[in-house]
Phi, psi and omega in degrees: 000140180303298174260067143275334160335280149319306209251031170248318182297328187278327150318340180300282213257130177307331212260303202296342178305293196298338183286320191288013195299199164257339157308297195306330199290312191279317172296326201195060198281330185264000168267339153306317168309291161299353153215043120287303200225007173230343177275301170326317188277353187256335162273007150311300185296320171300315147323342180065030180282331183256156178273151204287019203238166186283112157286140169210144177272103177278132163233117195241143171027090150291333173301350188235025146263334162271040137246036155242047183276131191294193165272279193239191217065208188269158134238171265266298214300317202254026143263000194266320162329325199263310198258040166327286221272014157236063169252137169292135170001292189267000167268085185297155074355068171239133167267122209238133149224160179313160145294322172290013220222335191300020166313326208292001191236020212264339175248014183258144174282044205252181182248136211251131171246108189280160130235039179230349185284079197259015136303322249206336195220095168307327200291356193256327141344291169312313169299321168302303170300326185280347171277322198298285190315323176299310172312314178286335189287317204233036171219108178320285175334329132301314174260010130307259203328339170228042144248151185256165184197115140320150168025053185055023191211126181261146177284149172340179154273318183273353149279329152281000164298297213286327177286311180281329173278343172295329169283319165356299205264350148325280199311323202288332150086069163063352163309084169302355187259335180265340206266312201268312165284319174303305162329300185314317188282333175311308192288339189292322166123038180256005182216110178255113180254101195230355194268176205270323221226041213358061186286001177274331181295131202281164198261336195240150168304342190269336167305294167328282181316311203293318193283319177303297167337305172311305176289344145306290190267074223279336186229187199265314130035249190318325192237045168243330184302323176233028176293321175316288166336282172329299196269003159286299165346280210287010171244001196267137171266358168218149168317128161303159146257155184330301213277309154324249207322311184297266198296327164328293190311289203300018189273325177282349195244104166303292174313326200194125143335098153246137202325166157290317199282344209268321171309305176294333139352275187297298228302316213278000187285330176264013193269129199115330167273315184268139171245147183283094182280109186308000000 
């Protein structure tokens, strides 16, 4: 690791724990940031304990602190603003937020990379296609579900390989996530795309979710069993553990109990939507 350095200094030093604490974090976040983690890695450096090379701190989807934005204090984008002009040189920043959503990134001084614009950036194209084409070389099973065939006579494979992955990347508008679920469902064989002008395929990510849901949840029945589950998840701002989520739900249920077993039970019912933390 690059700050092993850093994390021997923290071990040391009893003072810099406690400003990090999580009290502290909460309590005072910029004096935590600033003499927990930015004056320590730069008199490191100075000192020559960190190597002589450029580090970054990744922030993934800044949009989606705003939509848990406090009544009053920072979120994540105008607390990284404010403390810009004391990051060290060799310390970087890359930030990942929606395009629709980059207003929320409008005061940070960063140099902006679209990846989703594939008007604008062939490589993203290239990449998409060269995943689409992988995916189609080394699953029989995809390519049964998308040859097509006229007047009783089926087209080459490599010629319906070729149609289908250029509409694909037509459809994926630069989503490698729309690319990777449509495929998933082609190879399990829950979407068979055999018609010329591929009209079973869904066009949108809410279309995919929608269709994985139907085929999980076939009546309101079956998927009333794990609406609670569900909206404690999606309403929780840090991952839950099991057992949080087992009294949340039951927090939610006025009338009745429900058991630990019948709840692992609904939880494996989600499995694939919900990922499981050890």
């Amino acid at each position: 690791p690059q700050l092993a350095a850093y994390r021997e200094h923290l071990l040391s030093e009893q003072h810099l724990q406690s400003v990090l604490s999580l009290k502290e974090c909460i309590a005072n976040p910029d004096v935590a940031f600033t003499r927990g983690i930015l004056e320590p890695l730069a008199s490191l450096r100075r000192v020559g304990k960190i190597d002589n090379i450029n580090c970054v701190i990744l922030v993934d989807a800044l949009c989606e602190a705003e939509y848990h934005r406090p009544d009053h204090g920072d979120t994540i984008t105008t607390f990284l603003g404010r403390h810009m002009p004391s990051f060290p040189a060799w310390l970087k920043i890359v930030a990942t937020v929606r395009t629709q959503l980059q207003e929320v990134t409008k005061q940070l001084p960063y140099t902006r990379i679209t990846l989703d614009n594939v008007n604008s950036n062939e490589n993203i194209q290239k990449d998409i296609i060269g995943y689409i084409n992988f995916r189609l070389q080394n699953s029989p099973s995809i390519q049964s579900n998308i040859t097509l065939s006229s007047s009783g006579k089926s087209e080459s494979g490599s010629v319906s390989q070729h149609k289908f992955s250029q509409h694909l990347l037509n459809l994926t508008q630069g989503s490698f996530l729309f690319a990777k679920l449509t495929l998933d469902l082609l190879e399990r064989g829950q979407l068979v795309a055999k018609s010329s002008g591929y009209k079973v395929l869904p066009v949108t990510l809410a279309q995919i979710y929608l269709l994985h849901f139907n085929l999980r949840f076939p009546t309101i029945r079956s998927f009333e069993k794990v609406t609670h589950i569900l909206s404690v998840c999606l309403s929780a701002l840090y991952p839950l553990t099991l057992l949080e989520i087992y009294y949340s739900v039951n927090s939610l249920l006025v009338d009745k109990f429900l058991p630990w077993k019948e709840f692992l039970l609904r939880f494996k019912l989600l499995s694939g939507f919900l990922v499981k933390r050890l």
